Short mmCIF file of C-alpha atoms in Angstrom, two decimals:
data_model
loop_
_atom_site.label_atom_id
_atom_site.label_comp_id
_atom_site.label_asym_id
_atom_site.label_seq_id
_atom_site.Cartn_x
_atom_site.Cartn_y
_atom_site.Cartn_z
CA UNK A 1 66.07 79.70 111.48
CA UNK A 2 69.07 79.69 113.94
CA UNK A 3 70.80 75.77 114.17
CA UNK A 4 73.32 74.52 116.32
CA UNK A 5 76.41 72.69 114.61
CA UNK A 6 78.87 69.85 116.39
CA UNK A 7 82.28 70.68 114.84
CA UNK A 8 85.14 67.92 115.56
CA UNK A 9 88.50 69.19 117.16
CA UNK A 10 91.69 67.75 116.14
CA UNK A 11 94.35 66.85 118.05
CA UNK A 12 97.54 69.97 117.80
CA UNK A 13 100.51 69.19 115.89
CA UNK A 14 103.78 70.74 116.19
CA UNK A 15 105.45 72.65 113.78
CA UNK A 16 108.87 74.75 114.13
CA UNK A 17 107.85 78.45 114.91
CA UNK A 18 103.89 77.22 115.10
CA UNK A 19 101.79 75.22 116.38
CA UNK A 20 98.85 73.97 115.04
CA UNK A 21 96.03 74.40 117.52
CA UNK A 22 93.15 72.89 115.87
CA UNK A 23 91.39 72.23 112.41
CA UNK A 24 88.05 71.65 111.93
CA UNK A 25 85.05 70.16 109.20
CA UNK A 26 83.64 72.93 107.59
CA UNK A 27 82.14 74.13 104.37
CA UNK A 28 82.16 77.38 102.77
CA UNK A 29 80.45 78.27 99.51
CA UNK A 30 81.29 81.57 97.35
CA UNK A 31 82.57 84.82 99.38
CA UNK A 32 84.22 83.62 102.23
CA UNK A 33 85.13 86.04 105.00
CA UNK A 34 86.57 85.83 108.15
CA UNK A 35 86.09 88.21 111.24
CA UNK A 36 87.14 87.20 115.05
CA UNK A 37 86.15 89.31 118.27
CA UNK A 38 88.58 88.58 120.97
CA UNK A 39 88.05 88.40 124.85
CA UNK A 40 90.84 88.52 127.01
CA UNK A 41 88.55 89.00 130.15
CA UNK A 42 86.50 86.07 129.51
CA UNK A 43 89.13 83.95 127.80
CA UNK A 44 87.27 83.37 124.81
CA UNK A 45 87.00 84.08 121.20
CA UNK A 46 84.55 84.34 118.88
CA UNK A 47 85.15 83.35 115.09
CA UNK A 48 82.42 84.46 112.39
CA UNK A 49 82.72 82.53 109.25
CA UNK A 50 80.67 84.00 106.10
CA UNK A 51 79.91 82.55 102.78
CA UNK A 52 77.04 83.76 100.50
CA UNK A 53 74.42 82.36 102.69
CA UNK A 54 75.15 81.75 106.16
CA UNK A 55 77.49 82.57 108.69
CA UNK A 56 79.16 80.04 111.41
CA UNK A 57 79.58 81.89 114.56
CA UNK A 58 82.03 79.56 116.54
CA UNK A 59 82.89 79.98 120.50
CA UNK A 60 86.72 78.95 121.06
CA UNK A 61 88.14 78.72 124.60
CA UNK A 62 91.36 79.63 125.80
CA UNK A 63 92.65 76.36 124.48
CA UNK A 64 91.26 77.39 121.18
CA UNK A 65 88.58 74.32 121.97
CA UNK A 66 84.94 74.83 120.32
CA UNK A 67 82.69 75.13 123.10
CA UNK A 68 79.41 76.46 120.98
CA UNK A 69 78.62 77.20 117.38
CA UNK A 70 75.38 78.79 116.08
CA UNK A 71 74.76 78.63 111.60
CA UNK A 72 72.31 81.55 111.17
CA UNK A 73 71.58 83.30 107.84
CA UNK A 74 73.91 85.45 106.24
CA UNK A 75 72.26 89.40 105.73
CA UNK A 76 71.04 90.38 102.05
CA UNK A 77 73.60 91.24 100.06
CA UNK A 78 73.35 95.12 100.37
CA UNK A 79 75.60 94.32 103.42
CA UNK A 80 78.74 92.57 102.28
CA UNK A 81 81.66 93.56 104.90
CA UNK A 82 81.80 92.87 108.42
CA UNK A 83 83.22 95.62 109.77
CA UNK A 84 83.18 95.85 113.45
CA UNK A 85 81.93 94.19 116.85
CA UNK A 86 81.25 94.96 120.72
CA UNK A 87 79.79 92.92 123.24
CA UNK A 88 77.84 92.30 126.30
CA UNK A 89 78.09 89.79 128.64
CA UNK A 90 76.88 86.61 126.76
CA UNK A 91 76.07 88.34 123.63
CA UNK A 92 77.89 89.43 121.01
CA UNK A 93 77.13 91.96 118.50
CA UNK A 94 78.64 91.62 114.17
CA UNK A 95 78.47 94.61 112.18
CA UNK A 96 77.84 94.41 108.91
CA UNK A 97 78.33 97.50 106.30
CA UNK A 98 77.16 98.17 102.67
CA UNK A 99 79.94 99.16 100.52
CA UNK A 100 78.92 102.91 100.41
CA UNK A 101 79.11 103.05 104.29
CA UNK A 102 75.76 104.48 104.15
CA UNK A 103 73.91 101.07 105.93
CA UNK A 104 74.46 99.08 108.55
CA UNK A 105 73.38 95.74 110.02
CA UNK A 106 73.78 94.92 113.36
CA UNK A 107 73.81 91.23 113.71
CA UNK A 108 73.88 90.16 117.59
CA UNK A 109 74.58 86.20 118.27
CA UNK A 110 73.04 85.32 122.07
CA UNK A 111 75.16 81.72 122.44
CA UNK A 112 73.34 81.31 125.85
CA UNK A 113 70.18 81.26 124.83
CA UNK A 114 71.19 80.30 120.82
CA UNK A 115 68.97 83.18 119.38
CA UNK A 116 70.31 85.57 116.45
CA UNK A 117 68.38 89.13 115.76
CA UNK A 118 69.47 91.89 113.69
CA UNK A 119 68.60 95.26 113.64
CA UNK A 120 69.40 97.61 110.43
CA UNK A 121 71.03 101.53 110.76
CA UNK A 122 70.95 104.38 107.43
CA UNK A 123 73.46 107.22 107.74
CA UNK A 124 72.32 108.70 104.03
CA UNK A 125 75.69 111.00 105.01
CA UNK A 126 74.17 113.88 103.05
CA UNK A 127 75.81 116.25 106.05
CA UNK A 128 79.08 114.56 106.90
CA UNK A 129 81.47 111.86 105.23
CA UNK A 130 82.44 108.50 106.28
CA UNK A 131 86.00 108.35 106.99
CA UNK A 132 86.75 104.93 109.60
CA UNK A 133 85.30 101.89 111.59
CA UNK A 134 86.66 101.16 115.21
CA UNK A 135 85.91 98.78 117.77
CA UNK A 136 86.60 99.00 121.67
CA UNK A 137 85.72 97.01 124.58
CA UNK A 138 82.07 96.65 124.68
CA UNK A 139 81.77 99.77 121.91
CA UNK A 140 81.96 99.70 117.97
CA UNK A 141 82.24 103.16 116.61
CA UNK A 142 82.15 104.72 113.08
CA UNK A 143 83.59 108.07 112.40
CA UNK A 144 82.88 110.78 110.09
CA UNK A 145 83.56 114.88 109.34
CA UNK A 146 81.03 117.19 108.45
CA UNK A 147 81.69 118.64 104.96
CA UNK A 148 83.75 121.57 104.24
CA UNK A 149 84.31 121.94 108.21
CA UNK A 150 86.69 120.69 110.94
CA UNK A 151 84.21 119.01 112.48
CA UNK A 152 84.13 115.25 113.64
CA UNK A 153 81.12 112.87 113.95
CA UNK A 154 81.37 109.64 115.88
CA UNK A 155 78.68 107.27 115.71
CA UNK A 156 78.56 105.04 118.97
CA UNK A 157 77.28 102.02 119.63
CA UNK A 158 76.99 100.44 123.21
CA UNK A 159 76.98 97.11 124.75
CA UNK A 160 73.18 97.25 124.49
CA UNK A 161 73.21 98.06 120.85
CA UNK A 162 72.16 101.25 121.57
CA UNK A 163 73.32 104.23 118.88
CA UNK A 164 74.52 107.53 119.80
CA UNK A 165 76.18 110.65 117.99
CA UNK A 166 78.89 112.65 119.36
CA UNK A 167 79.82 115.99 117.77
CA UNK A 168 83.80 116.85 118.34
CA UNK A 169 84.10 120.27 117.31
CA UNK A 170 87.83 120.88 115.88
CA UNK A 171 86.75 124.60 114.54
CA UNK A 172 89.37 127.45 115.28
CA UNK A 173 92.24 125.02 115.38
CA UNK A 174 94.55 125.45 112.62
CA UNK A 175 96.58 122.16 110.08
CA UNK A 176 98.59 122.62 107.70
CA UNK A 177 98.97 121.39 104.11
CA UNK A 178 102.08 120.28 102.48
CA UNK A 179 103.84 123.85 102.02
CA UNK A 180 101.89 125.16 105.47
CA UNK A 181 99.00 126.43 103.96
CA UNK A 182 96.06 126.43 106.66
CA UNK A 183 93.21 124.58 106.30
CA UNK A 184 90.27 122.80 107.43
CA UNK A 185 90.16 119.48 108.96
CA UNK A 186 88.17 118.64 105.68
CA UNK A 187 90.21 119.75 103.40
CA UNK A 188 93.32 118.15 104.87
CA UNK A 189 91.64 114.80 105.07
CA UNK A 190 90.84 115.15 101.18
CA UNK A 191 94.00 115.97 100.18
CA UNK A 192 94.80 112.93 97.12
CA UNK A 193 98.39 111.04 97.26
CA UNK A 194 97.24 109.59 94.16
CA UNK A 195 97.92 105.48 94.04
CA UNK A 196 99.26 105.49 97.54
CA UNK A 197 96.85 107.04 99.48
CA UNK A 198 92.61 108.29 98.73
CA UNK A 199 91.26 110.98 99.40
CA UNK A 200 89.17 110.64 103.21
CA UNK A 201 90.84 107.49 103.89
CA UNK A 202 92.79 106.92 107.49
CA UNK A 203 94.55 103.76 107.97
CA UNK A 204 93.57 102.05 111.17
CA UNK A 205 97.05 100.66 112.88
CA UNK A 206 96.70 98.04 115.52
CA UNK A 207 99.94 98.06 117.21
CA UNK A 208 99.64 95.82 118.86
CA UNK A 209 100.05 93.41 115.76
CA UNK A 210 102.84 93.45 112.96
CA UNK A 211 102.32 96.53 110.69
CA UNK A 212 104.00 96.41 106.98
CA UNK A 213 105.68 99.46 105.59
CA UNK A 214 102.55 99.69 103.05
CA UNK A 215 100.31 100.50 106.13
CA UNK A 216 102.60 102.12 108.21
CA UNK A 217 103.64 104.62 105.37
CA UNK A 218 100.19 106.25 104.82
CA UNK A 219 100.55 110.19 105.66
CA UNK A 220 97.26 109.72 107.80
CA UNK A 221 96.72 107.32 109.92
CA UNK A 222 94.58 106.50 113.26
CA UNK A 223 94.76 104.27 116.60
CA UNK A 224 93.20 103.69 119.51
CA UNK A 225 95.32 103.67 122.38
CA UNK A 226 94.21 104.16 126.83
CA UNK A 227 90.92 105.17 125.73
CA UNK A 228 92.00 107.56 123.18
CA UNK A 229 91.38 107.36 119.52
CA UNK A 230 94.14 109.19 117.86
CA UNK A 231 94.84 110.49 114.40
CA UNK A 232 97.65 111.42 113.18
CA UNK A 233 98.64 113.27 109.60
CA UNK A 234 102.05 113.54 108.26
CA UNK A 235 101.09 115.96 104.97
CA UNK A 236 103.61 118.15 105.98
CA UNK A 237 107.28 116.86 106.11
CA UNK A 238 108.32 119.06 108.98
CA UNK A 239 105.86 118.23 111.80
CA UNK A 240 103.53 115.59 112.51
CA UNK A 241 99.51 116.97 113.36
CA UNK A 242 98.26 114.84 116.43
CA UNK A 243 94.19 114.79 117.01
CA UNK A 244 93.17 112.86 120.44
CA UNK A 245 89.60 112.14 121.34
CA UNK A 246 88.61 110.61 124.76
CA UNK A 247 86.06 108.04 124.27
CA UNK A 248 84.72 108.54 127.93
CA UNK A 249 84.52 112.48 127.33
CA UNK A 250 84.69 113.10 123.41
CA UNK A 251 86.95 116.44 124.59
CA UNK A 252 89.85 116.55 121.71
CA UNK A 253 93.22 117.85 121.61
CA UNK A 254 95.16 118.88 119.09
CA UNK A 255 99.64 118.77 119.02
CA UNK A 256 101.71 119.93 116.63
CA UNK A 257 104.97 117.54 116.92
CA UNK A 258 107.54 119.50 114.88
CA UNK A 259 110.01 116.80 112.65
CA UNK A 260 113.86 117.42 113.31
CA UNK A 261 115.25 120.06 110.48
CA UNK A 262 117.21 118.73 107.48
CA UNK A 263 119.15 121.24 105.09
CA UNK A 264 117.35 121.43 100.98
CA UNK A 265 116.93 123.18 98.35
CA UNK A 266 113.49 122.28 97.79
CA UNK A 267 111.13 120.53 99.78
CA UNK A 268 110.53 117.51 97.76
CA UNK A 269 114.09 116.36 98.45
CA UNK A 270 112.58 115.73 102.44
CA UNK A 271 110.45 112.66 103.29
CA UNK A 272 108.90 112.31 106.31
CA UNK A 273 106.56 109.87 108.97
CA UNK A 274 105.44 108.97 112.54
CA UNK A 275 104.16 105.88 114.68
CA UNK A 276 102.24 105.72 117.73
CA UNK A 277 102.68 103.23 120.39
CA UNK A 278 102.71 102.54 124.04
CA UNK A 279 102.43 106.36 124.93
CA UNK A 280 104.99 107.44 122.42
CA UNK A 281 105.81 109.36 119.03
CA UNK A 282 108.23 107.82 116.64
CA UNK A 283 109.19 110.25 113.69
CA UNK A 284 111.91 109.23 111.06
CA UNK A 285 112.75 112.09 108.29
CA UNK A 286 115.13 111.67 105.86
CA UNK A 287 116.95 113.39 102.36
CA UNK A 288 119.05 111.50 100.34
CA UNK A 289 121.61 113.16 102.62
CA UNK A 290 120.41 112.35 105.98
CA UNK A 291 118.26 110.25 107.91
CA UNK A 292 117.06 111.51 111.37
CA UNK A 293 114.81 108.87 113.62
CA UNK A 294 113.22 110.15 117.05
CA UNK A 295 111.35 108.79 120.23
CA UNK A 296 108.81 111.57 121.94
CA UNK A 297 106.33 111.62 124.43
CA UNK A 298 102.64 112.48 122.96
CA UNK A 299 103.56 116.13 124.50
CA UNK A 300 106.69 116.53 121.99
CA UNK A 301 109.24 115.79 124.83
CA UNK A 302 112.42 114.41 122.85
CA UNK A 303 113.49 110.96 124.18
CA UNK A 304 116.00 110.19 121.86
CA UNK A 305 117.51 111.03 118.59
CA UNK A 306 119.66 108.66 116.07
CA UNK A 307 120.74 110.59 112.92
CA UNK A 308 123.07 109.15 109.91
CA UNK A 309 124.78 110.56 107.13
CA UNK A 310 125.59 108.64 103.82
CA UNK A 311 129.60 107.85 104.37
CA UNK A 312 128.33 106.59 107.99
CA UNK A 313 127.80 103.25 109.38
CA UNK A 314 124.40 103.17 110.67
CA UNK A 315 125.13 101.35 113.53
CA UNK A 316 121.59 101.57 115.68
CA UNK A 317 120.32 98.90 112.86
CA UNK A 318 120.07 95.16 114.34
CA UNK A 319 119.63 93.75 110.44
CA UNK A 320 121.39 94.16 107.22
CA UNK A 321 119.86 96.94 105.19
CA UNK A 322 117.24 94.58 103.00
CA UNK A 323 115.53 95.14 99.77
CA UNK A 324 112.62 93.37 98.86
CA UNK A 325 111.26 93.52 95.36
CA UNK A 326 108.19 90.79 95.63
CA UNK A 327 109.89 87.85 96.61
CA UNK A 328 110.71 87.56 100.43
CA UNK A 329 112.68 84.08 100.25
CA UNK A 330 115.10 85.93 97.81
CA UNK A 331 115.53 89.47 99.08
CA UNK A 332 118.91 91.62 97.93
CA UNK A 333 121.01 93.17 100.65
CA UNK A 334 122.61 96.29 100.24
CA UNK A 335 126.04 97.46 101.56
CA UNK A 336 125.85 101.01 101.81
CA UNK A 337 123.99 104.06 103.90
CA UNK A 338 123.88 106.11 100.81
CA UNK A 339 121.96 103.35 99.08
CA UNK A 340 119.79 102.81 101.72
CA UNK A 341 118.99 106.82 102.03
CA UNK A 342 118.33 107.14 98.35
CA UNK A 343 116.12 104.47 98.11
CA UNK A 344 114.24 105.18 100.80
CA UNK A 345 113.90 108.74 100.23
CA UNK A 346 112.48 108.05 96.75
CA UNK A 347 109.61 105.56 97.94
CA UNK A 348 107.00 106.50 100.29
CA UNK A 349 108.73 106.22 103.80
CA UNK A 350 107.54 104.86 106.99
CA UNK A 351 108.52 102.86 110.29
CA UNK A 352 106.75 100.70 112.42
CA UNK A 353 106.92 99.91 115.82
CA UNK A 354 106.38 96.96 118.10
CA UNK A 355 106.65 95.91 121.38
CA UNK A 356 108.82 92.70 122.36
CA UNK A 357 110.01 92.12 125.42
CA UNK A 358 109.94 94.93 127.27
CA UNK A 359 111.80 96.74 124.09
CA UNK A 360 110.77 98.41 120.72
CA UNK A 361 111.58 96.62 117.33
CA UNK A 362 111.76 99.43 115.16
CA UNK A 363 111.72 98.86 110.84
CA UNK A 364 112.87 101.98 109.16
CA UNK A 365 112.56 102.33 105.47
CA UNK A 366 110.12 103.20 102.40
CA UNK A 367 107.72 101.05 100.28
CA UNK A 368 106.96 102.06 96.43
CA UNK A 369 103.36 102.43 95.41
CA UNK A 370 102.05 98.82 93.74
CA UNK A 371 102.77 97.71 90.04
CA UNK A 372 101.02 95.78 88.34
CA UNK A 373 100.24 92.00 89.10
CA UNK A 374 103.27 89.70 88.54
CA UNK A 375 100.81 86.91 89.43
CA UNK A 376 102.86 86.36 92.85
CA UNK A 377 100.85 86.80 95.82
CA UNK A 378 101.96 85.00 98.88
CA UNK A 379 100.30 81.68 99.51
CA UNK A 380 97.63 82.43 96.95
CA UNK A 381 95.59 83.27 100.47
CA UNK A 382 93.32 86.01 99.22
CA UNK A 383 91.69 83.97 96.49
CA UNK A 384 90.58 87.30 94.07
CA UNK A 385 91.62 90.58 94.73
CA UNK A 386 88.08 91.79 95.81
CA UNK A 387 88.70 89.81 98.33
CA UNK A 388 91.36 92.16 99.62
CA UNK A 389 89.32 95.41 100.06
CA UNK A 390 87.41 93.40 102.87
CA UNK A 391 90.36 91.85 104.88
CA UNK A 392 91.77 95.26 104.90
CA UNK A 393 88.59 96.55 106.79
CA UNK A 394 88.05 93.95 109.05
CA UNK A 395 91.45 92.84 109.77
CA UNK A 396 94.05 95.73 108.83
CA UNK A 397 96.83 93.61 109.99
CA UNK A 398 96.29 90.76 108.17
CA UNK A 399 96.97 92.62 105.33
CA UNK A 400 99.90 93.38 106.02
CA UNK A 401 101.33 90.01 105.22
CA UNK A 402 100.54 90.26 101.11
CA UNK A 403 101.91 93.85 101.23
CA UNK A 404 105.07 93.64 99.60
CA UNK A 405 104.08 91.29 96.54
CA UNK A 406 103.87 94.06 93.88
CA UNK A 407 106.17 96.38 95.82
CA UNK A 408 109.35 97.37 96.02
CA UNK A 409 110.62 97.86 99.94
CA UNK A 410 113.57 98.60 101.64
CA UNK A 411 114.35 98.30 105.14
CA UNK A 412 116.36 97.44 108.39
CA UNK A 413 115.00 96.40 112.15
CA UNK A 414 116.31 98.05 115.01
CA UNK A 415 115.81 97.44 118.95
CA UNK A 416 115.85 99.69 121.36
CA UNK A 417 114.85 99.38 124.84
CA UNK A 418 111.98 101.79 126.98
CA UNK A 419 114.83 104.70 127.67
CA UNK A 420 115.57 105.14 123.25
CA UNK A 421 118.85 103.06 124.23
CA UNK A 422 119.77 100.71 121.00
CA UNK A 423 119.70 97.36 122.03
CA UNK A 424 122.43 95.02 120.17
CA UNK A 425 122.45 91.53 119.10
CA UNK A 426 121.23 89.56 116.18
CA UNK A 427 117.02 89.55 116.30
CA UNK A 428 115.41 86.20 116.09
CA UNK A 429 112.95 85.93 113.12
CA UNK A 430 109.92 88.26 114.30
CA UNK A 431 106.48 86.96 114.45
CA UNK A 432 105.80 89.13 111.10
CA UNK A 433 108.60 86.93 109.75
CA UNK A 434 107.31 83.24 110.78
CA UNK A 435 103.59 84.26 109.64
CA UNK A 436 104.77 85.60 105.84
CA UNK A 437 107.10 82.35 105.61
CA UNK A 438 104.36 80.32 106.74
CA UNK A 439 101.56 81.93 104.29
CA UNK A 440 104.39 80.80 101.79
CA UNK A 441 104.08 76.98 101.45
CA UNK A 442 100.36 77.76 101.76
CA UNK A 443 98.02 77.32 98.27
CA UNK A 444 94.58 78.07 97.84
CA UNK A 445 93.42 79.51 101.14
CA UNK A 446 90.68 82.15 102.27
CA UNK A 447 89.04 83.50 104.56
CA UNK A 448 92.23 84.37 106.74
CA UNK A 449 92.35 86.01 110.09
CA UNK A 450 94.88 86.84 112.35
CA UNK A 451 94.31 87.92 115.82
CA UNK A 452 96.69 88.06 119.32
CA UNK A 453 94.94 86.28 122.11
CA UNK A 454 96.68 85.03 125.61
CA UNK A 455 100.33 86.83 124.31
CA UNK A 456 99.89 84.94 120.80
CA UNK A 457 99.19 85.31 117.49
CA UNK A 458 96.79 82.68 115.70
CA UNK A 459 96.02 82.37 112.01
CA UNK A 460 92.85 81.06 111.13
CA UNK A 461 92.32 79.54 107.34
CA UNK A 462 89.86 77.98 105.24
CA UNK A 463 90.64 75.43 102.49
CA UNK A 464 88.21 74.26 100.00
CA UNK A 465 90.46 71.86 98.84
CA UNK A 466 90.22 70.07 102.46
CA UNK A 467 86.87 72.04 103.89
CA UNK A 468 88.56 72.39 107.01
CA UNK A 469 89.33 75.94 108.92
CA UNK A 470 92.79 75.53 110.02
CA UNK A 471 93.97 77.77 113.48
CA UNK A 472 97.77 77.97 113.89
CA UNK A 473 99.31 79.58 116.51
CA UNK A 474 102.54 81.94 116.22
CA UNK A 475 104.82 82.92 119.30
CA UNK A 476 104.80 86.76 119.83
#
């Protein structure tokens, strides 16, 4: 039985790099989650709050003002991660996913006419292995690769709810292991990095949201990006392997990026990565001689090139070279290029990217695998740690912001404007910055979300303590 819920708004309060938009009566029992779809079109968002029974679907307006709510029953408990989402028109569409990837429950919430149906899906993936979940407009997707092959499934779902499979044939195309030995797409996506990276898994990047150093350092990751879902692996420390799907067509196309070359005597002196965003490649490669850190087209076309030696000033860098070893109020700052080089060539390396202002705020540097549990996690937000597996599938950046608690990270930021030009100057504290300083003075919370809406970024919250879902909203 579907019921309709009156939830109070409160009135916003001001804070110093947030606002607090609204906070409402609500209570959650055991396994909270959190998953939002967001509308710019429509100017509205859509908030799904799950405990072990029910879930609150809640209708926000630009404003961030409830304008509907439906309390429907939560699916059985075969399905405990929501996953994914499209839409149409008035309706929106949940996905749900047992752990094994092998089910799925579609869960579509009609706020017009206040109805909820559900319909289930089985992919017993006896032929092909699950690899990611994407959604897209009015599409969710879910993408696997036929065993032993170099051959792509993608499972799409319309507007309508309608399911379709599109084959993407990648056979006859040639990647390259490690030490640029050829092989399938399969066996490339299996290859094991051990604690920092499974074997089949792709991290999903949204870039258009903060990415940490944890998620930006994985050697394969994916994005979607002008209709394209891209992957992108970085086995190899000497060129980055590009796969581009159209999801109007389902035609791919492979690149082969080469990295810039660096002098060694063996090949596990190199370290190397890549970033996608806003049309372009960013590479950084580095030794604990040299650091080398490009812009390119997605055709290879060099844009611009920064490299650094250890007795040089690296003076493209709009921060002091920061280490980070769990704690981010009390982080150590290092003096020299050669200490920054070292420790970031002996960490898993990485950058991310992100657009403000017209320009690119670049962090450069290297993230260890994690240690075990000091008992610091930011904020307490996460609750228990299983709790972590599911935020990190339904919101990938919201993850981000516990990243470094059992790490060990080293870094700088860097601006540069649309040509590759460094941009100087001191940076303000970046939106990533305000939102991990904020999670902070937090205790006790769940079921977090983070999503950008209207050129913000909100964070949504539950406290038991209070049962009230906080949203607070972040400048850009």
């Amino acid at each position: 039985m579907v019921n309709k819920l009156l939830l109070l708004l409160a009135i916003p309060v001001f804070l110093n790099a947030q606002q607090a938009v609204n906070s409402f009566p609500l209570e959650l029992k055991r396994d909270k989650a959190t998953f939002q779809v967001v509308n710019e079109t429509s100017k509205q968002v859509d908030l799904f709050l799950a405990d072990k029974t029910h879930v609150t679907a809640i209708r926000l307006n630009e404003n961030m003002q409830v304008v509907d709510t439906i309390l429907a029953p939560r699916p059985d408990k075969d399905y405990d991660m929501m996953v994914g989402n499209n839409a149409n028109g008035k309706v929106t569409r949940l996905f749900w996913a047992s752990s094994d990837h092998e089910q799925l429950y579609a869960q579509t919430y009609n706020f017009e006419k206040n109805v909820v149906a559900g319909e289930k899906f089985d992919f017993p993936f006896k032929e092909d292995r699950f690899l990611q979940y994407f959604s897209d407009k009015d599409h969710f997707y879910m993408l696997s690769i036929v065993r032993k092959t170099s051959t792509l499934r993608l499972y799409v779902f319309d507007g309508t709810g309608k399911m379709e499979m599109k084959t993407i044939s990648l056979e006859g195309q040639k990647f390259f292991d490690y030490y640029y030995k050829p092989l399938t797409l399969y066996q490339l996506l299996g290859s094991d990095f051990y604690m920092s990276e499974r074997p089949f898994s792709i991290q999903q990047i949204q870039a258009e949201n903060p990415t940490a150093l944890t998620a930006s350092s994985k050697k394969r990751k994916c994005y979607l990006e002008d209709g394209q879902l891209i992957i992108t692996n970085d086995t190899s420390v000497d060129l980055t392997q590009i796969i581009s799907i159209s999801l109007e067509t389902f035609k791919p196309t492979v690149l082969v990026v080469p990295q810039p070359y660096i002098i060694f005597n063996d090949r596990i002196e190199l370290n190397s990565n890549s970033f996608i965003v806003d049309g372009k490649l960013f590479q950084i490669k580095t030794s604990s001689q040299k650091l080398i850190f490009s812009i390119k087209n997605l055709q290879g076309q060099l844009i611009a090139e920064y490299s650094k030696t250890p007795d040089e000033q690296i003076d493209f860098k709009n921060s002091p070279i920061i280490q980070e070893t769990g704690d981010p109020e009390n982080p150590r700052i290092l003096e020299k290029t050669s200490q920054f080089l070292r420790k970031a060539n002996n960490q898993n390396s990485g950058l991310s990217v992100l657009q403000a202002d017209g320009n690119y705020l670049v962090t450069l540097g290297s993230v260890s695998d994690e240690r075990q549990s000091t008992g610091m996690v930011v904020g307490s937000m996460f609750g228990i740690a299983g709790a972590l597996v599911a935020v990190a599938l339904s919101n990938p950046t919201l993850d981000s912001f516990n990243a470094y608690s059992n790490r060990k990270v080293v870094y700088i930021n860097c601006l540069f404007d649309q040509k590759g030009k460094h941009v100087g100057g001191n940076l303000p504290p970046s939106a990533f910055d305000n939102i991990r300083k904020f999670l902070m003075g937090q205790q006790e919370i769940s079921a977090p979300t983070l999503f950008k809406f209207d050129g913000f970024y909100y964070l949504g919250y539950y406290k038991k303590s209070d049962k009230r879902f906080t949203l607070t909203k972040f400048k850009a």
